[in-house]
Coordinates of C-alpha atoms and ligand atoms in Angstrom, one line a residue:
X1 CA -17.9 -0.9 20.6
X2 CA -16.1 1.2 18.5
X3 CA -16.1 -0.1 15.1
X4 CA -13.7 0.0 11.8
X5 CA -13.6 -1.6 8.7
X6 CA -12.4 -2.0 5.3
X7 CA -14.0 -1.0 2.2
X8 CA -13.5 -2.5 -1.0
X9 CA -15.3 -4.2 -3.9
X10 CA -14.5 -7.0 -4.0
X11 CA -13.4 -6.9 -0.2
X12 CA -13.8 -11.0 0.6
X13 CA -10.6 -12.3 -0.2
X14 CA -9.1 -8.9 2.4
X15 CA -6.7 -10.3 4.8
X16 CA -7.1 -7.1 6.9
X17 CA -10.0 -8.1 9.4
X18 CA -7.5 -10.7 10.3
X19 CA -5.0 -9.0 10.5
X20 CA -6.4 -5.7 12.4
X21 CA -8.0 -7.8 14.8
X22 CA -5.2 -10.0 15.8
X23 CA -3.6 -6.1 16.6
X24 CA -6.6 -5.3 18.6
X25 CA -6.6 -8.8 20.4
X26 CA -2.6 -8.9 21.6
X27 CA -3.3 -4.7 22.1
X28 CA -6.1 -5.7 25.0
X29 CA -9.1 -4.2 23.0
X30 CA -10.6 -6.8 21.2
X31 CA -14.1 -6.3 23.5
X32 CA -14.0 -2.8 22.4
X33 CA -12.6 -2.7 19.1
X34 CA -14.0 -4.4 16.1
X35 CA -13.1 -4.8 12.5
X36 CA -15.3 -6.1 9.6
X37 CA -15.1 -6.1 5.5
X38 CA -17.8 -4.6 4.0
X39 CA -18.3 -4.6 -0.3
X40 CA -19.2 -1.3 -1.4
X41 CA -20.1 -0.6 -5.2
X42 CA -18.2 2.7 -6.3
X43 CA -21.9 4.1 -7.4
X44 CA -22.4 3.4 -3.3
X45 CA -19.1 4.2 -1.4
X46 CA -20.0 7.9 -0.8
X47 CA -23.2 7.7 1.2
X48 CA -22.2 4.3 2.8
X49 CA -19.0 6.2 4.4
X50 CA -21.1 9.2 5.5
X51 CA -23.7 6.6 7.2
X52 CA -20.6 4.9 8.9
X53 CA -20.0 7.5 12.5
X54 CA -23.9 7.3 13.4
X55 CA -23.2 2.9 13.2
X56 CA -20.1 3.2 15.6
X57 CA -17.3 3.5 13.3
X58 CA -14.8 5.3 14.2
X59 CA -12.3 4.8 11.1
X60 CA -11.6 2.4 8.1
X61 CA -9.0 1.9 5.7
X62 CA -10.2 2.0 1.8
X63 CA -9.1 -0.2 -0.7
X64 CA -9.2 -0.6 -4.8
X65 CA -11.5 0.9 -6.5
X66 CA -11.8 3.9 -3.9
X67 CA -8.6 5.1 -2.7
X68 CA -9.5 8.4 -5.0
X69 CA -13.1 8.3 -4.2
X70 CA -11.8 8.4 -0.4
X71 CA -10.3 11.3 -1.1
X72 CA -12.8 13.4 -2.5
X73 CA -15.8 12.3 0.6
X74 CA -13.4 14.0 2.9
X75 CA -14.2 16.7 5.0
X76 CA -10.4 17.2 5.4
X77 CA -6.9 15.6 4.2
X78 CA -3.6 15.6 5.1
X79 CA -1.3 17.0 2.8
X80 CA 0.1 14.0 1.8
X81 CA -2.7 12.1 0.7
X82 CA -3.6 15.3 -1.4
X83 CA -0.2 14.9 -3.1
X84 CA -0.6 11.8 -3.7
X85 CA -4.1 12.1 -5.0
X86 CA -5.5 9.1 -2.9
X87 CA -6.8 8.0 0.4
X88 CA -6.7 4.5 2.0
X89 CA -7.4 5.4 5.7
X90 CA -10.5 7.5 7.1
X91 CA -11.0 8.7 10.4
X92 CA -14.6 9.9 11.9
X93 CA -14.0 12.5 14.2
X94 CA -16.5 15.2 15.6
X95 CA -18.5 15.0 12.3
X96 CA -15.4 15.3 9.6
X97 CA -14.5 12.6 7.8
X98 CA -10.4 12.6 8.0
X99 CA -8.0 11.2 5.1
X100 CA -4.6 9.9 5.6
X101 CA -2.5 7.5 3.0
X102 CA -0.3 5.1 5.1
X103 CA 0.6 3.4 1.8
X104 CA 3.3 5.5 1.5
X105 CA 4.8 5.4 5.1
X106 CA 3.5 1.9 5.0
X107 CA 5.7 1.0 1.9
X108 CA 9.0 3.0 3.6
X109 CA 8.6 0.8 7.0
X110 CA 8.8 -2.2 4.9
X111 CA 12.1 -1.6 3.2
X112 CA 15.0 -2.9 4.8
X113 CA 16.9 0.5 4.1
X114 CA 16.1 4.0 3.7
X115 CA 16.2 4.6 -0.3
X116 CA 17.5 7.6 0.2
X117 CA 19.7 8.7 -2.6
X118 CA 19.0 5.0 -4.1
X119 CA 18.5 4.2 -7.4
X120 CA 15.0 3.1 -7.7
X121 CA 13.0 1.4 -10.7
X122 CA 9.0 1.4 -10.3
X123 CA 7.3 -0.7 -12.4
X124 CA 3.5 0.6 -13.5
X125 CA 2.2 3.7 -13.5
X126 CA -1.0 3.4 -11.9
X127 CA -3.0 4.1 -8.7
X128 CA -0.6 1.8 -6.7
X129 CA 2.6 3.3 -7.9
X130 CA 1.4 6.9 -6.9
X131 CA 1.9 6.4 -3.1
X132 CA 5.3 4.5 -4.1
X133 CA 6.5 7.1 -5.9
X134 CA 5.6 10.0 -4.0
X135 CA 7.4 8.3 -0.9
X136 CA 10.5 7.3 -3.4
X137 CA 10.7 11.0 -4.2
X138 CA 9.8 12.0 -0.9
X139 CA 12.8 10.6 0.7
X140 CA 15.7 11.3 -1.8
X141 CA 15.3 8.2 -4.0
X142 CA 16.4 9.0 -7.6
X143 CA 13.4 7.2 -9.2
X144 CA 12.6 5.7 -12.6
X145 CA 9.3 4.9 -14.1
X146 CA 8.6 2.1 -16.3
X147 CA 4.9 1.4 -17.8
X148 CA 3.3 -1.1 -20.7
X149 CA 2.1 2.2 -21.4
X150 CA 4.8 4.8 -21.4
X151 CA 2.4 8.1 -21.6
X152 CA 1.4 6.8 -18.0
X153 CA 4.6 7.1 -17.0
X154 CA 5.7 10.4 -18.4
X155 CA 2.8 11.8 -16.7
X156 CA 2.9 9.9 -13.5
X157 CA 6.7 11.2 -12.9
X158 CA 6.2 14.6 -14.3
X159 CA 3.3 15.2 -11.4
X160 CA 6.1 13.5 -8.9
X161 CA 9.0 14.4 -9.7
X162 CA 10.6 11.1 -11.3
X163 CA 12.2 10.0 -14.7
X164 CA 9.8 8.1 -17.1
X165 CA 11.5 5.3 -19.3
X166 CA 10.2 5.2 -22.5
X167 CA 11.6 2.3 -25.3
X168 CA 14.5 0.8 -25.1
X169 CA 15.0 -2.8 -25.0
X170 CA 14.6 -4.8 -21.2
X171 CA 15.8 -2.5 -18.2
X172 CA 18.6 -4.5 -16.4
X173 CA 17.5 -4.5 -12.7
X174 CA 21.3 -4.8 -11.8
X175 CA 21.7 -1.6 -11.9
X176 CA 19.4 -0.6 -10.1
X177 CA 19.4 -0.5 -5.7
X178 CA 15.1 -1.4 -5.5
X179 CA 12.9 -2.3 -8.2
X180 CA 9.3 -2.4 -7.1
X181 CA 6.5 -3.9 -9.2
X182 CA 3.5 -2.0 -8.6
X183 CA 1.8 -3.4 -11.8
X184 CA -0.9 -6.6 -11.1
X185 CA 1.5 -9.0 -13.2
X186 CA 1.6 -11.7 -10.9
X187 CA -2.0 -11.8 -10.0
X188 CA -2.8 -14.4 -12.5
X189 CA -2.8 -12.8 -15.7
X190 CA 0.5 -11.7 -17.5
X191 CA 4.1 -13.0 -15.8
X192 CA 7.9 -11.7 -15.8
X193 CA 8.1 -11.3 -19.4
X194 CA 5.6 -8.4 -19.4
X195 CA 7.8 -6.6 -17.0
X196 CA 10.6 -5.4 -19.2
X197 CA 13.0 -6.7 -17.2
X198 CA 15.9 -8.8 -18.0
X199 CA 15.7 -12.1 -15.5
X200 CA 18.6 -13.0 -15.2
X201 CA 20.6 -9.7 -13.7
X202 CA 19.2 -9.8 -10.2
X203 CA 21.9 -9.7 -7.5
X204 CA 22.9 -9.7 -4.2
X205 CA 22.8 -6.2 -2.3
X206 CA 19.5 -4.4 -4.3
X207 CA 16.1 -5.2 -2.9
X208 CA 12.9 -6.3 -4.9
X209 CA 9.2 -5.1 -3.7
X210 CA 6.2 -7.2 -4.8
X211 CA 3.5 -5.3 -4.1
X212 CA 0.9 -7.7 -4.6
X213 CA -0.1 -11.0 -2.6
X214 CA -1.5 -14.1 -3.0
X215 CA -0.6 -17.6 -2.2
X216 CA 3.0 -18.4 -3.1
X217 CA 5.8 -16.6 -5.0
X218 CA 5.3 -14.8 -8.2
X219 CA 7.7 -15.4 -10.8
X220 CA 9.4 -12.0 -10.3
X221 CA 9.9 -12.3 -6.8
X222 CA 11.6 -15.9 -7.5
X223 CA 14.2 -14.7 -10.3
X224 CA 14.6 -11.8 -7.3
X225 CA 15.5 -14.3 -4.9
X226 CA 17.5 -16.8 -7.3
X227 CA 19.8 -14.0 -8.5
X228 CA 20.8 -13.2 -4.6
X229 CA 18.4 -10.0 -4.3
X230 CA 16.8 -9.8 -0.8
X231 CA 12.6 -9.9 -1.7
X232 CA 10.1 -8.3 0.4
X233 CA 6.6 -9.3 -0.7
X234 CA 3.2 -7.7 -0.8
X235 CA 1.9 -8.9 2.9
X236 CA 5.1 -6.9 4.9
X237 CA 3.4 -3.9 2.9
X238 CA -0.1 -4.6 3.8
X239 CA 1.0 -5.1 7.7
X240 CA 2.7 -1.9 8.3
X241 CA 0.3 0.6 6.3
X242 CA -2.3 -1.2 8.7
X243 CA -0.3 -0.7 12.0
X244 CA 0.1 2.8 10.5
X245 CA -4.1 3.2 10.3
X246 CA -4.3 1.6 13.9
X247 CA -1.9 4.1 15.1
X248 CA -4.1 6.8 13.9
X249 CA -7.3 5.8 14.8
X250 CA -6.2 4.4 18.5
X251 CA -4.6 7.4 19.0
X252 CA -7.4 9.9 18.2
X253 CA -9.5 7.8 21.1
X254 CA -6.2 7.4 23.7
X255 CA -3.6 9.6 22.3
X256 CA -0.8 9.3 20.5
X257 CA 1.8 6.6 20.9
X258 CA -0.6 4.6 24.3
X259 CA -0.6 1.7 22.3
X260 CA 1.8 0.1 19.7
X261 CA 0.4 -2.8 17.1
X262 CA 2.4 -5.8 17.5
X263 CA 3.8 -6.4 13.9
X264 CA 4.4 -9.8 14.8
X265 CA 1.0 -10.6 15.8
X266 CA 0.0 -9.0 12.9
X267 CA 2.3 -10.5 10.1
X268 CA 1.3 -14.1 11.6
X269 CA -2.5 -13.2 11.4
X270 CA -2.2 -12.3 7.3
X271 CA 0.2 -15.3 6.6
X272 CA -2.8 -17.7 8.2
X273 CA -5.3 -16.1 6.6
Ligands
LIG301 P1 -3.6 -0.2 -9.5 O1 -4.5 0.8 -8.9 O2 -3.6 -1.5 -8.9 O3 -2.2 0.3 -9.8 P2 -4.3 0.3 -12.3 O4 -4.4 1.7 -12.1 O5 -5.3 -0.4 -13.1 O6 -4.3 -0.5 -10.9 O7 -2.9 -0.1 -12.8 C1 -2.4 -1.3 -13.2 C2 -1.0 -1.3 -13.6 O8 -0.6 -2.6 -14.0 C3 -0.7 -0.3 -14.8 O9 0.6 0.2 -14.6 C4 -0.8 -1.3 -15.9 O10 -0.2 -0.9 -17.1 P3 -0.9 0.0 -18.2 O11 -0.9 1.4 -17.6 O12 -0.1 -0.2 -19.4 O13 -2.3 -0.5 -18.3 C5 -0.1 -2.5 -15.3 N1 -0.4 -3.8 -16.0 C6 -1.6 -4.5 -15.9 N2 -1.5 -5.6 -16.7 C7 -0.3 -5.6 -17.2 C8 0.4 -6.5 -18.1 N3 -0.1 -7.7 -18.5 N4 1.7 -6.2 -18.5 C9 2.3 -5.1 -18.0 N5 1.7 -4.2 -17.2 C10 0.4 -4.4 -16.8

């Protein structure tokens, strides 16, 4: 059995065993793939990964709080998720420990356009805007920062490459082509009005990413929607930087490109779960 996981603490409410294993089921490989959560304390995370290739793992994807800590228990990274200063995928492969981001190509697959030489508005400035920003920038996006705490922001785009607002009254979202809300308002705590945004200027013809999930709409997402703008929610994100981590670890075992996730089968596993 060749093994893979997710790491997180906490890791229970992860929709990715679901989700991963309804890939691996419609792929054929369900008797010889498996994927399981497992809770690792920060204080743990670097000697549970290095037990992980002598229990049959053969990769696992990294979530909050280690997606830095990832980074540094690698043997080697690719250059991308050194520049963007954080790991969510590890491969075990003839004793290195391998780290990838598919956050970022993850986040690109689930636009609806290329943002190249779009106007783009990210909202927070922390360990989930980095992989956002970095692909913004990446592919020709003129990107702005915005951050409850602006010195967050001026540092985050000065390492990237991006504009940091700072003051100024709300940011009308009109004018800008994507708006993505990296920040955890809309978990529970905090709602639109922490956002900076002015409601009521969404339109027709820009997109609006809600990075996070959870059951239902969050009030930014909704104005998004009311005011025309076409919405694309945390779970899209969560399904393609997964297929992106299946396509690295089934290829390392059968090559590149033998076997393609199905999206849909992976997109109707998270929404159930
Ligand atoms: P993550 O890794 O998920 O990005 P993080 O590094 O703790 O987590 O960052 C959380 C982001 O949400 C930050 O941009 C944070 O703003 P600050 O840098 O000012 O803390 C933002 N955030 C959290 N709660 C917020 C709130 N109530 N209003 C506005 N922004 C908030």
């Amino acid at each position: 059995m060749n093994r893979l996981a997710v790491l997180g603490h906490p890791v229970a409410h992860s929709r990715s065993p679901a989700m991963q294993n309804a890939a691996l089921e419609q792929l054929g490989l369900a008797g010889e793939w498996s994927y399981e959560a497992i809770d690792v304390a920060p204080a743990a995370f670097a000697s549970r990964v290095a037990e992980m290739p002598a229990e049959g793992f053969a990769g696992a994807n990294v979530t909050v709080p280690h997606k830095r800590a990832a980074l540094e228990v690698a043997t080697r990274a690719s250059d991308r998720a050194t520049q963007i200063g954080a790991a969510n995928t590890l491969s075990f492969s003839g004793g290195e420990v391998i780290a990838e981001n598919t956050d970022a190509p993850g986040f690109l697959a689930a636009l609806p356009e290329s943002p190249r030489d779009k106007r783009a508005l990210v909202l927070g400035a922390g360990g989930a805007a980095r992989a956002i920003v970095w692909a913004l920038v990446g592919e020709g996006a003129e990107v702005e920062i915005w951050n409850r705490t602006p010195e967050r922001a001026a540092e985050l785009a000065g390492e990237l490459g991006a504009t940091a607002i700072e003051g100024g009254g709300p940011l009308d979202p009109g004018e800008r082509d994507l708006v993505v809300n990296t920040t955890s308002v809309g978990m529970g705590e905090g709602g639109l009005a922490d956002l900076n945004l002015d409601p009521d200027s969404f339109r027709a013809g820009q997109t609006v990413v809600e990075i996070v999930y959870g059951d239902g709409e969050t009030e930014l997402a909704a104005a998004a929607r009311e005011g025309g703008a076409t919405v694309v929610d945390g779970l899209e994100m969560l399904v393609q930087q997964g297929a992106e981590s299946l396509r690295i670890w089934l290829g390392q075992l059968y090559g590149t490109g033998k076997h393609e996730p199905s999206l849909e089968a992976m997109r109707s596993a998270v929404r159930r779960a």
